Protein backbone atom coordinates (compact mmCIF):
# COMPACT_ATOMS: atom_id res chain seq x y z
CA UNK A 1 0.00 0.00 0.00
CA UNK A 2 1.31 3.44 -0.94
CA UNK A 3 2.16 5.61 2.04
CA UNK A 4 3.30 9.21 2.54
CA UNK A 5 4.07 10.27 6.11
CA UNK A 6 4.71 13.82 7.22
CA UNK A 7 6.18 14.96 10.51
CA UNK A 8 5.64 16.70 12.74
CA UNK A 9 1.85 16.93 12.49
CA UNK A 10 1.94 20.44 13.93
CA UNK A 11 4.55 22.95 14.91
CA UNK A 12 4.48 26.31 16.70
CA UNK A 13 7.49 28.61 16.35
CA UNK A 14 8.39 32.25 16.87
CA UNK A 15 9.09 34.66 14.06
CA UNK A 16 12.68 34.38 12.93
CA UNK A 17 13.03 30.71 13.77
CA UNK A 18 14.11 28.13 11.20
CA UNK A 19 11.90 25.07 10.70
CA UNK A 20 12.37 21.73 8.97
CA UNK A 21 9.39 19.73 7.79
CA UNK A 22 9.77 16.07 6.93
CA UNK A 23 8.14 13.81 4.37
CA UNK A 24 8.88 10.11 3.98
CA UNK A 25 7.29 7.81 1.45
CA UNK A 26 6.84 4.19 0.50
CA UNK A 27 5.22 4.00 -2.92
CA UNK A 28 5.39 2.05 -6.13
CA UNK A 29 6.10 3.83 -9.39
CA UNK A 30 7.61 7.00 -7.89
CA UNK A 31 7.88 9.82 -10.43
CA UNK A 32 8.28 13.00 -8.37
CA UNK A 33 7.66 14.58 -4.98
CA UNK A 34 5.84 17.87 -4.58
CA UNK A 35 5.38 20.37 -1.75
CA UNK A 36 2.31 22.57 -1.43
CA UNK A 37 1.29 25.36 0.97
CA UNK A 38 -2.36 25.53 2.04
CA UNK A 39 -3.35 28.69 3.87
CA UNK A 40 -7.11 28.70 3.72
CA UNK A 41 -8.48 26.79 0.78
CA UNK A 42 -6.54 26.06 -2.42
CA UNK A 43 -3.11 24.46 -1.97
CA UNK A 44 -0.46 26.45 -3.84
CA UNK A 45 2.54 24.79 -5.44
CA UNK A 46 5.98 25.28 -3.90
CA UNK A 47 8.42 22.73 -5.31
CA UNK A 48 8.70 19.62 -7.45
CA UNK A 49 11.63 17.28 -6.83
CA UNK A 50 12.64 14.45 -9.12
CA UNK A 51 16.35 13.94 -8.52
CA UNK A 52 18.22 13.14 -5.32
CA UNK A 53 20.51 15.69 -3.75
CA UNK A 54 19.54 18.69 -5.85
CA UNK A 55 18.23 21.50 -3.68
CA UNK A 56 15.34 23.59 -4.91
CA UNK A 57 15.24 27.10 -3.46
CA UNK A 58 12.77 29.96 -3.50
CA UNK A 59 13.51 32.86 -1.20
CA UNK A 60 13.52 31.58 2.39
CA UNK A 61 12.17 28.16 1.39
CA UNK A 62 14.25 25.26 0.19
CA UNK A 63 13.71 21.56 -0.32
CA UNK A 64 15.73 18.47 -1.11
CA UNK A 65 14.96 14.85 -1.97
CA UNK A 66 16.77 11.65 -0.97
CA UNK A 67 15.55 8.83 -3.22
CA UNK A 68 17.74 6.25 -1.53
CA UNK A 69 16.31 6.88 1.94
CA UNK A 70 12.87 7.81 0.53
CA UNK A 71 12.36 11.18 2.15
CA UNK A 72 12.31 14.89 1.55
CA UNK A 73 12.66 17.94 3.77
CA UNK A 74 11.27 21.42 3.43
CA UNK A 75 13.24 24.15 5.20
CA UNK A 76 11.93 27.59 6.01
CA UNK A 77 14.45 30.10 7.38
CA UNK A 78 13.67 33.37 9.20
CA UNK A 79 10.01 32.42 9.50
CA UNK A 80 7.31 35.09 9.26
CA UNK A 81 3.67 35.08 10.35
CA UNK A 82 2.73 34.75 6.68
CA UNK A 83 4.36 31.32 6.67
CA UNK A 84 1.58 30.02 8.93
CA UNK A 85 -0.19 27.34 6.91
CA UNK A 86 -0.55 23.62 6.36
CA UNK A 87 2.32 22.24 4.29
CA UNK A 88 1.40 19.24 2.16
CA UNK A 89 3.75 16.70 0.68
CA UNK A 90 2.58 14.66 -2.31
CA UNK A 91 4.11 11.93 -4.42
CA UNK A 92 3.23 11.68 -8.10
CA UNK A 93 2.79 8.06 -9.18
CA UNK A 94 2.45 8.59 -12.92
CA UNK A 95 -1.29 9.09 -13.05
CA UNK A 96 -2.26 10.37 -9.61
CA UNK A 97 -0.92 12.26 -6.61
CA UNK A 98 -0.75 10.64 -3.19
CA UNK A 99 -0.78 13.14 -0.32
CA UNK A 100 0.47 13.03 3.23
CA UNK A 101 -1.60 14.33 6.14
CA UNK A 102 0.21 17.66 6.18
CA UNK A 103 2.15 19.65 8.78
CA UNK A 104 0.36 22.58 10.38
CA UNK A 105 2.83 25.42 11.01
CA UNK A 106 1.96 28.36 13.23
CA UNK A 107 4.38 31.28 13.44
CA UNK A 108 3.90 33.51 16.49
CA UNK A 109 4.95 37.19 16.24
CA UNK B 1 -7.05 34.53 -16.35
CA UNK B 2 -6.51 30.79 -16.46
CA UNK B 3 -7.54 28.73 -13.51
CA UNK B 4 -9.88 26.27 -11.89
CA UNK B 5 -13.28 27.33 -10.67
CA UNK B 6 -15.23 25.36 -8.13
CA UNK B 7 -18.78 26.19 -7.23
CA UNK B 8 -20.45 26.72 -4.92
CA UNK B 9 -18.00 27.61 -2.14
CA UNK B 10 -20.41 26.48 0.55
CA UNK B 11 -23.20 23.94 0.19
CA UNK B 12 -25.75 22.71 2.67
CA UNK B 13 -27.88 19.66 2.01
CA UNK B 14 -30.22 17.45 3.90
CA UNK B 15 -29.26 13.86 4.55
CA UNK B 16 -30.40 11.53 1.78
CA UNK B 17 -30.16 14.08 -1.03
CA UNK B 18 -27.74 13.84 -3.91
CA UNK B 19 -25.67 16.93 -4.58
CA UNK B 20 -23.38 17.90 -7.49
CA UNK B 21 -20.21 19.94 -7.09
CA UNK B 22 -18.98 21.85 -10.10
CA UNK B 23 -15.37 22.04 -11.32
CA UNK B 24 -14.39 23.94 -14.47
CA UNK B 25 -10.89 24.68 -15.78
CA UNK B 26 -9.66 26.83 -18.66
CA UNK B 27 -6.04 25.70 -18.48
CA UNK B 28 -6.45 23.20 -21.31
CA UNK B 29 -5.36 20.43 -18.94
CA UNK B 30 -6.20 16.84 -19.80
CA UNK B 31 -6.12 15.39 -16.29
CA UNK B 32 -8.55 16.35 -13.55
CA UNK B 33 -8.90 15.14 -9.97
CA UNK B 34 -11.29 15.23 -7.04
CA UNK B 35 -10.00 15.10 -3.48
CA UNK B 36 -11.69 15.08 -0.14
CA UNK B 37 -10.04 16.77 2.84
CA UNK B 38 -11.01 16.01 6.43
CA UNK B 39 -9.22 17.40 9.50
CA UNK B 40 -6.05 15.44 10.23
CA UNK B 41 -6.38 13.21 7.16
CA UNK B 42 -4.79 15.19 4.36
CA UNK B 43 -6.15 14.90 0.82
CA UNK B 44 -7.70 11.63 -0.26
CA UNK B 45 -8.38 10.86 -3.91
CA UNK B 46 -12.00 10.23 -4.91
CA UNK B 47 -11.85 10.04 -8.72
CA UNK B 48 -9.55 11.15 -11.49
CA UNK B 49 -9.75 11.47 -15.26
CA UNK B 50 -6.94 11.69 -17.77
CA UNK B 51 -9.04 12.10 -20.87
CA UNK B 52 -12.58 12.98 -21.90
CA UNK B 53 -15.13 10.19 -21.39
CA UNK B 54 -12.78 8.20 -19.17
CA UNK B 55 -12.23 8.23 -15.41
CA UNK B 56 -10.87 5.98 -12.67
CA UNK B 57 -11.76 5.41 -9.04
CA UNK B 58 -9.46 6.66 -6.34
CA UNK B 59 -9.09 5.34 -2.81
CA UNK B 60 -12.48 6.53 -1.54
CA UNK B 61 -14.84 6.40 -4.55
CA UNK B 62 -17.74 4.69 -2.78
CA UNK B 63 -20.80 6.95 -2.63
CA UNK B 64 -19.50 9.32 -5.30
CA UNK B 65 -19.89 9.55 -9.08
CA UNK B 66 -18.31 11.70 -11.78
CA UNK B 67 -18.59 12.43 -15.48
CA UNK B 68 -16.13 13.87 -18.00
CA UNK B 69 -18.11 14.86 -21.06
CA UNK B 70 -15.99 17.91 -21.77
CA UNK B 71 -12.28 18.55 -21.26
CA UNK B 72 -13.04 21.65 -19.20
CA UNK B 73 -15.53 20.13 -16.80
CA UNK B 74 -15.39 17.37 -14.17
CA UNK B 75 -18.46 17.49 -11.90
CA UNK B 76 -18.66 15.35 -8.77
CA UNK B 77 -21.95 13.98 -7.44
CA UNK B 78 -22.13 13.08 -3.78
CA UNK B 79 -24.87 10.48 -3.53
CA UNK B 80 -27.01 9.45 -0.60
CA UNK B 81 -24.89 6.28 -0.40
CA UNK B 82 -21.93 8.29 0.93
CA UNK B 83 -22.04 7.64 4.67
CA UNK B 84 -20.22 10.74 5.87
CA UNK B 85 -20.34 13.38 3.13
CA UNK B 86 -19.60 16.47 5.23
CA UNK B 87 -16.11 17.55 4.16
CA UNK B 88 -14.04 19.99 2.14
CA UNK B 89 -13.81 18.99 -1.53
CA UNK B 90 -10.95 20.07 -3.77
CA UNK B 91 -10.74 19.79 -7.54
CA UNK B 92 -7.39 19.86 -9.35
CA UNK B 93 -6.06 19.64 -12.89
CA UNK B 94 -2.74 18.86 -14.50
CA UNK B 95 -1.11 18.90 -17.92
CA UNK B 96 -0.27 15.28 -18.82
CA UNK B 97 2.75 13.93 -20.65
CA UNK B 98 5.46 14.95 -18.22
CA UNK B 99 6.09 15.57 -14.53
CA UNK B 100 3.90 18.57 -13.86
CA UNK B 101 2.23 19.94 -10.78
CA UNK B 102 -1.47 19.92 -10.03
CA UNK B 103 -3.35 23.21 -9.85
CA UNK B 104 -6.19 23.43 -7.35
CA UNK B 105 -9.52 25.17 -7.19
CA UNK B 106 -10.69 27.07 -4.09
CA UNK B 107 -12.73 24.14 -2.84
CA UNK B 108 -16.32 23.49 -1.85
CA UNK B 109 -17.29 22.96 1.76
CA UNK B 110 -20.22 20.58 1.90
CA UNK B 111 -22.28 20.26 5.06
CA UNK B 112 -24.97 17.62 5.28
CA UNK B 113 -27.50 18.02 8.06
PDB file of C-alpha atoms in Angstrom:
ATOM      1  CA  UNK A   1       0.000   0.000   0.000  1.00  0.00           C
ATOM      2  CA  UNK A   2       1.315   3.438  -0.940  1.00  0.00           C
ATOM      3  CA  UNK A   3       2.160   5.609   2.038  1.00  0.00           C
ATOM      4  CA  UNK A   4       3.297   9.211   2.545  1.00  0.00           C
ATOM      5  CA  UNK A   5       4.071  10.271   6.111  1.00  0.00           C
ATOM      6  CA  UNK A   6       4.708  13.821   7.220  1.00  0.00           C
ATOM      7  CA  UNK A   7       6.179  14.957  10.510  1.00  0.00           C
ATOM      8  CA  UNK A   8       5.638  16.703  12.737  1.00  0.00           C
ATOM      9  CA  UNK A   9       1.849  16.931  12.486  1.00  0.00           C
ATOM     10  CA  UNK A  10       1.940  20.436  13.926  1.00  0.00           C
ATOM     11  CA  UNK A  11       4.551  22.951  14.911  1.00  0.00           C
ATOM     12  CA  UNK A  12       4.478  26.312  16.696  1.00  0.00           C
ATOM     13  CA  UNK A  13       7.494  28.609  16.352  1.00  0.00           C
ATOM     14  CA  UNK A  14       8.385  32.250  16.875  1.00  0.00           C
ATOM     15  CA  UNK A  15       9.093  34.663  14.057  1.00  0.00           C
ATOM     16  CA  UNK A  16      12.684  34.382  12.926  1.00  0.00           C
ATOM     17  CA  UNK A  17      13.033  30.708  13.773  1.00  0.00           C
ATOM     18  CA  UNK A  18      14.110  28.126  11.199  1.00  0.00           C
ATOM     19  CA  UNK A  19      11.901  25.068  10.701  1.00  0.00           C
ATOM     20  CA  UNK A  20      12.373  21.728   8.967  1.00  0.00           C
ATOM     21  CA  UNK A  21       9.390  19.730   7.789  1.00  0.00           C
ATOM     22  CA  UNK A  22       9.767  16.074   6.934  1.00  0.00           C
ATOM     23  CA  UNK A  23       8.137  13.813   4.372  1.00  0.00           C
ATOM     24  CA  UNK A  24       8.882  10.105   3.984  1.00  0.00           C
ATOM     25  CA  UNK A  25       7.290   7.809   1.454  1.00  0.00           C
ATOM     26  CA  UNK A  26       6.844   4.186   0.498  1.00  0.00           C
ATOM     27  CA  UNK A  27       5.224   3.998  -2.920  1.00  0.00           C
ATOM     28  CA  UNK A  28       5.393   2.047  -6.133  1.00  0.00           C
ATOM     29  CA  UNK A  29       6.104   3.827  -9.394  1.00  0.00           C
ATOM     30  CA  UNK A  30       7.605   7.002  -7.891  1.00  0.00           C
ATOM     31  CA  UNK A  31       7.884   9.818 -10.429  1.00  0.00           C
ATOM     32  CA  UNK A  32       8.281  12.999  -8.373  1.00  0.00           C
ATOM     33  CA  UNK A  33       7.662  14.578  -4.977  1.00  0.00           C
ATOM     34  CA  UNK A  34       5.841  17.872  -4.578  1.00  0.00           C
ATOM     35  CA  UNK A  35       5.380  20.365  -1.750  1.00  0.00           C
ATOM     36  CA  UNK A  36       2.307  22.572  -1.431  1.00  0.00           C
ATOM     37  CA  UNK A  37       1.295  25.359   0.971  1.00  0.00           C
ATOM     38  CA  UNK A  38      -2.357  25.532   2.036  1.00  0.00           C
ATOM     39  CA  UNK A  39      -3.351  28.693   3.871  1.00  0.00           C
ATOM     40  CA  UNK A  40      -7.109  28.696   3.723  1.00  0.00           C
ATOM     41  CA  UNK A  41      -8.479  26.791   0.777  1.00  0.00           C
ATOM     42  CA  UNK A  42      -6.539  26.064  -2.424  1.00  0.00           C
ATOM     43  CA  UNK A  43      -3.108  24.460  -1.972  1.00  0.00           C
ATOM     44  CA  UNK A  44      -0.461  26.447  -3.840  1.00  0.00           C
ATOM     45  CA  UNK A  45       2.539  24.787  -5.436  1.00  0.00           C
ATOM     46  CA  UNK A  46       5.981  25.281  -3.897  1.00  0.00           C
ATOM     47  CA  UNK A  47       8.421  22.727  -5.311  1.00  0.00           C
ATOM     48  CA  UNK A  48       8.696  19.623  -7.447  1.00  0.00           C
ATOM     49  CA  UNK A  49      11.625  17.281  -6.832  1.00  0.00           C
ATOM     50  CA  UNK A  50      12.643  14.453  -9.121  1.00  0.00           C
ATOM     51  CA  UNK A  51      16.354  13.937  -8.517  1.00  0.00           C
ATOM     52  CA  UNK A  52      18.221  13.141  -5.317  1.00  0.00           C
ATOM     53  CA  UNK A  53      20.513  15.689  -3.753  1.00  0.00           C
ATOM     54  CA  UNK A  54      19.535  18.691  -5.850  1.00  0.00           C
ATOM     55  CA  UNK A  55      18.230  21.500  -3.683  1.00  0.00           C
ATOM     56  CA  UNK A  56      15.341  23.588  -4.913  1.00  0.00           C
ATOM     57  CA  UNK A  57      15.237  27.096  -3.455  1.00  0.00           C
ATOM     58  CA  UNK A  58      12.771  29.957  -3.496  1.00  0.00           C
ATOM     59  CA  UNK A  59      13.511  32.860  -1.200  1.00  0.00           C
ATOM     60  CA  UNK A  60      13.522  31.578   2.387  1.00  0.00           C
ATOM     61  CA  UNK A  61      12.168  28.165   1.392  1.00  0.00           C
ATOM     62  CA  UNK A  62      14.248  25.258   0.191  1.00  0.00           C
ATOM     63  CA  UNK A  63      13.710  21.558  -0.317  1.00  0.00           C
ATOM     64  CA  UNK A  64      15.727  18.467  -1.115  1.00  0.00           C
ATOM     65  CA  UNK A  65      14.959  14.848  -1.970  1.00  0.00           C
ATOM     66  CA  UNK A  66      16.765  11.653  -0.967  1.00  0.00           C
ATOM     67  CA  UNK A  67      15.548   8.830  -3.224  1.00  0.00           C
ATOM     68  CA  UNK A  68      17.738   6.248  -1.535  1.00  0.00           C
ATOM     69  CA  UNK A  69      16.310   6.884   1.944  1.00  0.00           C
ATOM     70  CA  UNK A  70      12.867   7.813   0.527  1.00  0.00           C
ATOM     71  CA  UNK A  71      12.361  11.180   2.155  1.00  0.00           C
ATOM     72  CA  UNK A  72      12.307  14.889   1.546  1.00  0.00           C
ATOM     73  CA  UNK A  73      12.658  17.936   3.767  1.00  0.00           C
ATOM     74  CA  UNK A  74      11.271  21.424   3.430  1.00  0.00           C
ATOM     75  CA  UNK A  75      13.235  24.152   5.197  1.00  0.00           C
ATOM     76  CA  UNK A  76      11.931  27.594   6.009  1.00  0.00           C
ATOM     77  CA  UNK A  77      14.452  30.099   7.380  1.00  0.00           C
ATOM     78  CA  UNK A  78      13.673  33.368   9.196  1.00  0.00           C
ATOM     79  CA  UNK A  79      10.005  32.418   9.504  1.00  0.00           C
ATOM     80  CA  UNK A  80       7.312  35.088   9.259  1.00  0.00           C
ATOM     81  CA  UNK A  81       3.673  35.076  10.346  1.00  0.00           C
ATOM     82  CA  UNK A  82       2.733  34.753   6.680  1.00  0.00           C
ATOM     83  CA  UNK A  83       4.360  31.317   6.667  1.00  0.00           C
ATOM     84  CA  UNK A  84       1.579  30.023   8.932  1.00  0.00           C
ATOM     85  CA  UNK A  85      -0.190  27.337   6.913  1.00  0.00           C
ATOM     86  CA  UNK A  86      -0.550  23.624   6.362  1.00  0.00           C
ATOM     87  CA  UNK A  87       2.315  22.240   4.285  1.00  0.00           C
ATOM     88  CA  UNK A  88       1.402  19.242   2.163  1.00  0.00           C
ATOM     89  CA  UNK A  89       3.754  16.696   0.678  1.00  0.00           C
ATOM     90  CA  UNK A  90       2.580  14.664  -2.313  1.00  0.00           C
ATOM     91  CA  UNK A  91       4.111  11.927  -4.423  1.00  0.00           C
ATOM     92  CA  UNK A  92       3.233  11.677  -8.101  1.00  0.00           C
ATOM     93  CA  UNK A  93       2.788   8.059  -9.182  1.00  0.00           C
ATOM     94  CA  UNK A  94       2.454   8.595 -12.924  1.00  0.00           C
ATOM     95  CA  UNK A  95      -1.290   9.089 -13.051  1.00  0.00           C
ATOM     96  CA  UNK A  96      -2.264  10.373  -9.611  1.00  0.00           C
ATOM     97  CA  UNK A  97      -0.924  12.260  -6.614  1.00  0.00           C
ATOM     98  CA  UNK A  98      -0.746  10.641  -3.190  1.00  0.00           C
ATOM     99  CA  UNK A  99      -0.777  13.135  -0.317  1.00  0.00           C
ATOM    100  CA  UNK A 100       0.466  13.027   3.233  1.00  0.00           C
ATOM    101  CA  UNK A 101      -1.603  14.330   6.143  1.00  0.00           C
ATOM    102  CA  UNK A 102       0.207  17.663   6.183  1.00  0.00           C
ATOM    103  CA  UNK A 103       2.154  19.648   8.779  1.00  0.00           C
ATOM    104  CA  UNK A 104       0.363  22.583  10.379  1.00  0.00           C
ATOM    105  CA  UNK A 105       2.828  25.416  11.011  1.00  0.00           C
ATOM    106  CA  UNK A 106       1.962  28.360  13.233  1.00  0.00           C
ATOM    107  CA  UNK A 107       4.380  31.278  13.443  1.00  0.00           C
ATOM    108  CA  UNK A 108       3.898  33.514  16.488  1.00  0.00           C
ATOM    109  CA  UNK A 109       4.947  37.187  16.242  1.00  0.00           C
TER     110      UNK A 109
ATOM    111  CA  UNK B   1      -7.046  34.533 -16.346  1.00  0.00           C
ATOM    112  CA  UNK B   2      -6.511  30.795 -16.462  1.00  0.00           C
ATOM    113  CA  UNK B   3      -7.538  28.728 -13.512  1.00  0.00           C
ATOM    114  CA  UNK B   4      -9.876  26.275 -11.887  1.00  0.00           C
ATOM    115  CA  UNK B   5     -13.282  27.331 -10.671  1.00  0.00           C
ATOM    116  CA  UNK B   6     -15.229  25.356  -8.131  1.00  0.00           C
ATOM    117  CA  UNK B   7     -18.775  26.194  -7.228  1.00  0.00           C
ATOM    118  CA  UNK B   8     -20.446  26.725  -4.924  1.00  0.00           C
ATOM    119  CA  UNK B   9     -17.997  27.610  -2.139  1.00  0.00           C
ATOM    120  CA  UNK B  10     -20.413  26.484   0.547  1.00  0.00           C
ATOM    121  CA  UNK B  11     -23.195  23.944   0.190  1.00  0.00           C
ATOM    122  CA  UNK B  12     -25.746  22.706   2.671  1.00  0.00           C
ATOM    123  CA  UNK B  13     -27.877  19.658   2.006  1.00  0.00           C
ATOM    124  CA  UNK B  14     -30.218  17.450   3.900  1.00  0.00           C
ATOM    125  CA  UNK B  15     -29.260  13.859   4.547  1.00  0.00           C
ATOM    126  CA  UNK B  16     -30.403  11.525   1.784  1.00  0.00           C
ATOM    127  CA  UNK B  17     -30.155  14.083  -1.030  1.00  0.00           C
ATOM    128  CA  UNK B  18     -27.736  13.837  -3.911  1.00  0.00           C
ATOM    129  CA  UNK B  19     -25.667  16.930  -4.583  1.00  0.00           C
ATOM    130  CA  UNK B  20     -23.382  17.895  -7.489  1.00  0.00           C
ATOM    131  CA  UNK B  21     -20.214  19.942  -7.087  1.00  0.00           C
ATOM    132  CA  UNK B  22     -18.978  21.847 -10.103  1.00  0.00           C
ATOM    133  CA  UNK B  23     -15.368  22.041 -11.323  1.00  0.00           C
ATOM    134  CA  UNK B  24     -14.389  23.944 -14.474  1.00  0.00           C
ATOM    135  CA  UNK B  25     -10.887  24.684 -15.783  1.00  0.00           C
ATOM    136  CA  UNK B  26      -9.665  26.833 -18.663  1.00  0.00           C
ATOM    137  CA  UNK B  27      -6.043  25.700 -18.478  1.00  0.00           C
ATOM    138  CA  UNK B  28      -6.446  23.197 -21.310  1.00  0.00           C
ATOM    139  CA  UNK B  29      -5.361  20.425 -18.944  1.00  0.00           C
ATOM    140  CA  UNK B  30      -6.198  16.839 -19.798  1.00  0.00           C
ATOM    141  CA  UNK B  31      -6.123  15.393 -16.287  1.00  0.00           C
ATOM    142  CA  UNK B  32      -8.549  16.352 -13.547  1.00  0.00           C
ATOM    143  CA  UNK B  33      -8.896  15.137  -9.966  1.00  0.00           C
ATOM    144  CA  UNK B  34     -11.293  15.228  -7.043  1.00  0.00           C
ATOM    145  CA  UNK B  35      -9.999  15.100  -3.479  1.00  0.00           C
ATOM    146  CA  UNK B  36     -11.692  15.083  -0.142  1.00  0.00           C
ATOM    147  CA  UNK B  37     -10.043  16.771   2.840  1.00  0.00           C
ATOM    148  CA  UNK B  38     -11.005  16.012   6.435  1.00  0.00           C
ATOM    149  CA  UNK B  39      -9.222  17.399   9.501  1.00  0.00           C
ATOM    150  CA  UNK B  40      -6.052  15.443  10.226  1.00  0.00           C
ATOM    151  CA  UNK B  41      -6.377  13.213   7.165  1.00  0.00           C
ATOM    152  CA  UNK B  42      -4.792  15.191   4.358  1.00  0.00           C
ATOM    153  CA  UNK B  43      -6.152  14.901   0.820  1.00  0.00           C
ATOM    154  CA  UNK B  44      -7.704  11.629  -0.259  1.00  0.00           C
ATOM    155  CA  UNK B  45      -8.383  10.861  -3.911  1.00  0.00           C
ATOM    156  CA  UNK B  46     -11.996  10.228  -4.909  1.00  0.00           C
ATOM    157  CA  UNK B  47     -11.854  10.042  -8.719  1.00  0.00           C
ATOM    158  CA  UNK B  48      -9.551  11.146 -11.486  1.00  0.00           C
ATOM    159  CA  UNK B  49      -9.751  11.472 -15.256  1.00  0.00           C
ATOM    160  CA  UNK B  50      -6.936  11.694 -17.768  1.00  0.00           C
ATOM    161  CA  UNK B  51      -9.041  12.096 -20.873  1.00  0.00           C
ATOM    162  CA  UNK B  52     -12.577  12.982 -21.897  1.00  0.00           C
ATOM    163  CA  UNK B  53     -15.126  10.194 -21.395  1.00  0.00           C
ATOM    164  CA  UNK B  54     -12.777   8.198 -19.172  1.00  0.00           C
ATOM    165  CA  UNK B  55     -12.228   8.228 -15.406  1.00  0.00           C
ATOM    166  CA  UNK B  56     -10.870   5.978 -12.673  1.00  0.00           C
ATOM    167  CA  UNK B  57     -11.760   5.413  -9.039  1.00  0.00           C
ATOM    168  CA  UNK B  58      -9.456   6.656  -6.343  1.00  0.00           C
ATOM    169  CA  UNK B  59      -9.089   5.338  -2.809  1.00  0.00           C
ATOM    170  CA  UNK B  60     -12.480   6.525  -1.540  1.00  0.00           C
ATOM    171  CA  UNK B  61     -14.844   6.404  -4.548  1.00  0.00           C
ATOM    172  CA  UNK B  62     -17.743   4.692  -2.778  1.00  0.00           C
ATOM    173  CA  UNK B  63     -20.797   6.948  -2.625  1.00  0.00           C
ATOM    174  CA  UNK B  64     -19.498   9.323  -5.305  1.00  0.00           C
ATOM    175  CA  UNK B  65     -19.890   9.551  -9.076  1.00  0.00           C
ATOM    176  CA  UNK B  66     -18.312  11.696 -11.783  1.00  0.00           C
ATOM    177  CA  UNK B  67     -18.589  12.434 -15.484  1.00  0.00           C
ATOM    178  CA  UNK B  68     -16.132  13.867 -17.996  1.00  0.00           C
ATOM    179  CA  UNK B  69     -18.114  14.857 -21.060  1.00  0.00           C
ATOM    180  CA  UNK B  70     -15.986  17.910 -21.772  1.00  0.00           C
ATOM    181  CA  UNK B  71     -12.283  18.547 -21.263  1.00  0.00           C
ATOM    182  CA  UNK B  72     -13.036  21.653 -19.204  1.00  0.00           C
ATOM    183  CA  UNK B  73     -15.528  20.131 -16.799  1.00  0.00           C
ATOM    184  CA  UNK B  74     -15.394  17.372 -14.173  1.00  0.00           C
ATOM    185  CA  UNK B  75     -18.461  17.486 -11.903  1.00  0.00           C
ATOM    186  CA  UNK B  76     -18.659  15.351  -8.767  1.00  0.00           C
ATOM    187  CA  UNK B  77     -21.947  13.980  -7.442  1.00  0.00           C
ATOM    188  CA  UNK B  78     -22.130  13.078  -3.784  1.00  0.00           C
ATOM    189  CA  UNK B  79     -24.873  10.484  -3.533  1.00  0.00           C
ATOM    190  CA  UNK B  80     -27.006   9.452  -0.602  1.00  0.00           C
ATOM    191  CA  UNK B  81     -24.893   6.282  -0.403  1.00  0.00           C
ATOM    192  CA  UNK B  82     -21.928   8.289   0.933  1.00  0.00           C
ATOM    193  CA  UNK B  83     -22.045   7.639   4.673  1.00  0.00           C
ATOM    194  CA  UNK B  84     -20.216  10.738   5.868  1.00  0.00           C
ATOM    195  CA  UNK B  85     -20.336  13.384   3.127  1.00  0.00           C
ATOM    196  CA  UNK B  86     -19.603  16.467   5.231  1.00  0.00           C
ATOM    197  CA  UNK B  87     -16.115  17.548   4.163  1.00  0.00           C
ATOM    198  CA  UNK B  88     -14.036  19.989   2.139  1.00  0.00           C
ATOM    199  CA  UNK B  89     -13.807  18.988  -1.526  1.00  0.00           C
ATOM    200  CA  UNK B  90     -10.949  20.071  -3.770  1.00  0.00           C
ATOM    201  CA  UNK B  91     -10.738  19.793  -7.544  1.00  0.00           C
ATOM    202  CA  UNK B  92      -7.391  19.862  -9.354  1.00  0.00           C
ATOM    203  CA  UNK B  93      -6.061  19.636 -12.888  1.00  0.00           C
ATOM    204  CA  UNK B  94      -2.744  18.858 -14.501  1.00  0.00           C
ATOM    205  CA  UNK B  95      -1.110  18.900 -17.916  1.00  0.00           C
ATOM    206  CA  UNK B  96      -0.268  15.282 -18.820  1.00  0.00           C
ATOM    207  CA  UNK B  97       2.748  13.926 -20.649  1.00  0.00           C
ATOM    208  CA  UNK B  98       5.457  14.950 -18.218  1.00  0.00           C
ATOM    209  CA  UNK B  99       6.091  15.573 -14.531  1.00  0.00           C
ATOM    210  CA  UNK B 100       3.903  18.569 -13.862  1.00  0.00           C
ATOM    211  CA  UNK B 101       2.230  19.941 -10.781  1.00  0.00           C
ATOM    212  CA  UNK B 102      -1.466  19.917 -10.034  1.00  0.00           C
ATOM    213  CA  UNK B 103      -3.347  23.207  -9.850  1.00  0.00           C
ATOM    214  CA  UNK B 104      -6.185  23.432  -7.349  1.00  0.00           C
ATOM    215  CA  UNK B 105      -9.523  25.173  -7.185  1.00  0.00           C
ATOM    216  CA  UNK B 106     -10.687  27.068  -4.085  1.00  0.00           C
ATOM    217  CA  UNK B 107     -12.729  24.145  -2.839  1.00  0.00           C
ATOM    218  CA  UNK B 108     -16.322  23.489  -1.853  1.00  0.00           C
ATOM    219  CA  UNK B 109     -17.289  22.962   1.765  1.00  0.00           C
ATOM    220  CA  UNK B 110     -20.219  20.575   1.899  1.00  0.00           C
ATOM    221  CA  UNK B 111     -22.280  20.263   5.059  1.00  0.00           C
ATOM    222  CA  UNK B 112     -24.972  17.622   5.278  1.00  0.00           C
ATOM    223  CA  UNK B 113     -27.501  18.023   8.062  1.00  0.00           C
TER     224      UNK B 113
END
